[in-house]
Each structure stands twice: as C-alpha cells, then as structure tokens.
Amino acid sequence: MQELVGQCRKCGKPVYCRDGFLDGVVHEDGALICFDCLGDKDDEKEQPTMAIQLKSTYLTIPVSDFERSAQWYGEHLGFQVTNRDPFYWELVNESGIRVLFQQNEHKLHSHFVYPDGALQSSYGFMVEDAEAAYAYFKERDVQVGPFFEYQGKSFSFYDPDGNFIEVWSVQK
C-alpha cells in the first residue's frame, strides 16, 4: 500500500508512506525531507537536533509462557535470560539487544492491525543477511510472511505467541 504524504522541502520529490514506512523523515519544524536529501552534508541545519542522549533500547514482548518463549528466542535469536521476575523476564543477546517478556494473560500482541486486516510489526531486528535469516526460519518451520526488497531486504516472522516481528537488512 502506498500513500502520498507530501513533498520533500529540499528537492520537491514526492514522499510516500509505503506499507507503514515513510520515504523520509519529518523535520522538527514539520517539513518532510526525503532520504536522498537527508544525507546532504551541505546543509547541516536540516539534520534533526537531539535533546536527550539515548543509550540503548529495549523491546517489551507479550508472552503466555516465559519458559517456552525464552527457549524459543534463545534457540533462534541467541537470547539468554538475565533476570527472572514474577511479572517479566529480561533477556539479552550477544549484540546487546534487550527484550522484556511481559506476562500476557489477555492474548495481546506487540504488532498492530490496519483496518483492512494487514499486520504491521511494531519493531524489528537488523541482520547482516535477511535472505539467510528467511531461509533459516523456513527450514525450521517458523511461520514467516512474504519476503520484500524495498530499501533493503525484509520479512516478518511469528513467535510462538503470534507476535509479528520484522527482520531487515539494509542495502549495501
């Protein structure tokens, strides 16, 4: 699905939202800047400013069974449990990616659903080779969505609780 959002302030090129992904950024003054112009080193003032220095991130994933999910995420994505709490488990992989499993008694998911029923992952994991990751999951009968080649290569997979999570590798 493709929807015109507006024009790039610098070059006038149309900026689209494609399947939930914007072809640029929204500048702090509300102007759209396409990805081609965002890398323009001639105009440093166009780069968004950051007020808070972020150090890291974590993802909260709703799960129905801590043990089963920890085993699955460990086997397929290299996560290890670092903290077990009655309300959440914390896991980290060797890249330093941190996830929190939240006990899910309400059958919630971490993705969202468009009015037409299409799923959109709320987060994803960056990998070196999305094609190899796709083949890995398919060989192990992990349910995956279609493979895309748009601004890199990507696909989404389902974890044991039905969370729809993206895997992406950027173009080189």
Tab-separated table of C-alpha atoms in Angstrom:
chain	number	residue	atom	x	y	z
A	1	MET	CA	0.000	0.000	0.000
A	2	GLN	CA	1.386	3.419	-0.987
A	3	GLU	CA	0.078	6.811	0.106
A	4	LEU	CA	1.438	10.229	-0.839
A	5	VAL	CA	2.323	12.133	2.353
A	6	GLY	CA	3.775	15.297	0.796
A	7	GLN	CA	6.791	16.778	-0.985
A	8	CYS	CA	10.421	16.961	0.144
A	9	ARG	CA	11.190	20.520	1.245
A	10	LYS	CA	14.641	20.417	-0.372
A	11	CYS	CA	14.107	18.780	-3.774
A	12	GLY	CA	10.331	18.697	-4.209
A	13	LYS	CA	10.307	14.923	-4.734
A	14	PRO	CA	7.107	13.167	-3.555
A	15	VAL	CA	7.423	11.463	-0.163
A	16	TYR	CA	5.265	8.354	0.277
A	17	CYS	CA	4.243	6.100	3.130
A	18	ARG	CA	4.768	2.576	1.784
A	19	ASP	CA	3.313	-0.264	3.817
A	20	GLY	CA	3.775	1.747	7.004
A	21	PHE	CA	7.271	3.073	6.221
A	22	LEU	CA	7.905	6.735	5.385
A	23	ASP	CA	10.297	7.508	2.481
A	24	GLY	CA	11.972	10.203	4.555
A	25	VAL	CA	11.821	11.984	7.894
A	26	VAL	CA	9.697	14.678	9.428
A	27	HIS	CA	11.939	17.599	10.407
A	28	GLU	CA	11.421	19.254	13.803
A	29	ASP	CA	9.545	22.120	12.088
A	30	GLY	CA	7.160	19.609	10.434
A	31	ALA	CA	8.728	19.692	6.958
A	32	LEU	CA	9.297	16.443	5.056
A	33	ILE	CA	12.843	15.575	3.946
A	34	CYS	CA	13.308	12.595	1.579
A	35	PHE	CA	16.052	10.071	2.351
A	36	ASP	CA	18.089	11.221	-0.674
A	37	CYS	CA	18.273	14.764	0.716
A	38	LEU	CA	18.692	13.742	4.361
A	39	GLY	CA	22.280	12.652	3.722
A	40	ASP	CA	23.127	16.038	2.152
A	41	LYS	CA	26.164	17.300	4.072
A	42	ASP	CA	25.883	20.803	2.552
A	43	ASP	CA	23.104	21.839	4.898
A	44	GLU	CA	23.809	20.606	8.417
A	45	LYS	CA	20.965	22.690	9.880
A	46	GLU	CA	18.482	20.296	8.204
A	47	GLN	CA	19.569	17.475	10.469
A	48	PRO	CA	17.165	16.998	13.365
A	49	THR	CA	18.590	18.018	16.734
A	50	MET	CA	18.512	15.681	19.704
A	51	ALA	CA	17.767	16.998	23.167
A	52	ILE	CA	18.269	13.713	25.045
A	53	GLN	CA	21.242	11.399	24.560
A	54	LEU	CA	19.775	7.891	24.214
A	55	LYS	CA	21.983	5.000	25.303
A	56	SER	CA	20.017	1.930	24.345
A	57	THR	CA	16.571	0.490	23.856
A	58	TYR	CA	14.540	-2.488	24.926
A	59	LEU	CA	11.508	-4.221	23.495
A	60	THR	CA	8.560	-5.471	25.505
A	61	ILE	CA	7.102	-8.654	24.062
A	62	PRO	CA	3.860	-10.103	25.447
A	63	VAL	CA	4.191	-13.861	26.044
A	64	SER	CA	1.962	-16.522	27.573
A	65	ASP	CA	4.755	-18.786	28.835
A	66	PHE	CA	8.091	-17.326	29.992
A	67	GLU	CA	9.993	-20.613	29.821
A	68	ARG	CA	8.761	-21.620	26.350
A	69	SER	CA	9.445	-18.154	24.927
A	70	ALA	CA	12.912	-17.937	26.498
A	71	GLN	CA	13.799	-21.304	24.976
A	72	TRP	CA	12.454	-20.284	21.525
A	73	TYR	CA	14.144	-16.850	21.469
A	74	GLY	CA	17.362	-18.449	22.723
A	75	GLU	CA	17.351	-21.155	20.068
A	76	HIS	CA	16.504	-18.903	17.119
A	77	LEU	CA	17.831	-15.450	18.055
A	78	GLY	CA	20.556	-16.118	20.620
A	79	PHE	CA	18.884	-14.531	23.660
A	80	GLN	CA	19.756	-15.549	27.218
A	81	VAL	CA	17.720	-14.853	30.338
A	82	THR	CA	19.403	-12.284	32.604
A	83	ASN	CA	16.597	-11.615	35.085
A	84	ARG	CA	13.553	-13.616	36.166
A	85	ASP	CA	10.826	-11.660	37.898
A	86	PRO	CA	7.252	-12.773	38.642
A	87	PHE	CA	5.939	-10.119	36.209
A	88	TYR	CA	8.609	-10.083	33.484
A	89	TRP	CA	11.746	-11.822	32.285
A	90	GLU	CA	14.654	-9.895	30.831
A	91	LEU	CA	16.772	-11.376	28.026
A	92	VAL	CA	19.866	-10.102	26.207
A	93	ASN	CA	21.713	-11.424	23.160
A	94	GLU	CA	25.413	-11.118	22.316
A	95	SER	CA	24.765	-7.907	20.333
A	96	GLY	CA	23.370	-6.288	23.477
A	97	ILE	CA	19.766	-6.277	22.259
A	98	ARG	CA	17.491	-6.372	25.281
A	99	VAL	CA	13.947	-7.753	25.372
A	100	LEU	CA	11.490	-7.943	28.234
A	101	PHE	CA	8.899	-10.681	28.241
A	102	GLN	CA	5.709	-9.368	29.818
A	103	GLN	CA	3.232	-11.941	31.143
A	104	ASN	CA	0.317	-11.878	28.716
A	105	GLU	CA	-2.972	-13.130	30.069
A	106	HIS	CA	-5.091	-11.109	27.628
A	107	LYS	CA	-3.847	-12.520	24.295
A	108	LEU	CA	-2.348	-9.177	23.254
A	109	HIS	CA	0.274	-8.868	20.522
A	110	SER	CA	3.148	-6.469	20.000
A	111	HIS	CA	2.152	-5.699	16.398
A	112	PHE	CA	-0.804	-3.665	15.232
A	113	VAL	CA	-3.510	-4.368	12.686
A	114	TYR	CA	-4.710	-1.974	9.976
A	115	PRO	CA	-8.470	-1.624	9.350
A	116	ASP	CA	-8.100	-3.846	6.255
A	117	GLY	CA	-6.615	-6.622	8.427
A	118	ALA	CA	-2.981	-6.179	7.305
A	119	LEU	CA	-0.415	-6.631	10.078
A	120	GLN	CA	2.387	-4.182	10.832
A	121	SER	CA	5.254	-5.103	13.117
A	122	SER	CA	5.992	-2.565	15.847
A	123	TYR	CA	9.710	-3.362	15.876
A	124	GLY	CA	12.258	-5.477	14.112
A	125	PHE	CA	15.726	-6.913	14.277
A	126	MET	CA	18.513	-5.777	11.930
A	127	VAL	CA	20.604	-8.606	10.475
A	128	GLU	CA	23.507	-8.853	8.048
A	129	ASP	CA	21.614	-11.076	5.581
A	130	ALA	CA	17.794	-11.147	5.648
A	131	GLU	CA	17.698	-13.793	2.902
A	132	ALA	CA	19.750	-16.194	5.041
A	133	ALA	CA	17.567	-15.459	8.083
A	134	TYR	CA	14.436	-16.093	5.981
A	135	ALA	CA	15.827	-19.454	4.813
A	136	TYR	CA	16.794	-20.335	8.409
A	137	PHE	CA	13.241	-19.753	9.676
A	138	LYS	CA	11.624	-21.570	6.740
A	139	GLU	CA	13.894	-24.615	7.239
A	140	ARG	CA	12.767	-24.774	10.876
A	141	ASP	CA	9.053	-24.378	10.086
A	142	VAL	CA	8.792	-20.947	11.730
A	143	GLN	CA	5.834	-19.122	10.191
A	144	VAL	CA	7.067	-16.209	8.075
A	145	GLY	CA	5.380	-13.557	5.971
A	146	PRO	CA	6.382	-12.626	2.413
A	147	PHE	CA	9.924	-11.529	1.570
A	148	PHE	CA	10.304	-7.883	0.474
A	149	GLU	CA	13.017	-5.987	-1.354
A	150	TYR	CA	12.365	-2.334	-0.567
A	151	GLN	CA	15.108	-0.106	0.856
A	152	GLY	CA	16.855	-3.308	1.792
A	153	LYS	CA	15.524	-6.818	2.288
A	154	SER	CA	12.993	-7.777	4.918
A	155	PHE	CA	10.332	-10.165	6.110
A	156	SER	CA	8.362	-10.734	9.269
A	157	PHE	CA	8.003	-13.877	11.351
A	158	TYR	CA	5.650	-15.049	14.079
A	159	ASP	CA	6.938	-16.056	17.502
A	160	PRO	CA	5.152	-18.819	19.486
A	161	ASP	CA	2.594	-16.309	20.827
A	162	GLY	CA	1.753	-14.903	17.403
A	163	ASN	CA	3.742	-11.661	17.702
A	164	PHE	CA	4.592	-10.440	14.174
A	165	ILE	CA	8.233	-9.267	14.195
A	166	GLU	CA	10.282	-7.880	11.308
A	167	VAL	CA	13.783	-8.841	10.205
A	168	TRP	CA	15.605	-6.390	7.949
A	169	SER	CA	18.983	-5.933	6.279
A	170	VAL	CA	19.886	-2.632	4.652
A	171	GLN	CA	21.090	-2.140	1.102
A	172	LYS	CA	24.849	-2.091	0.626
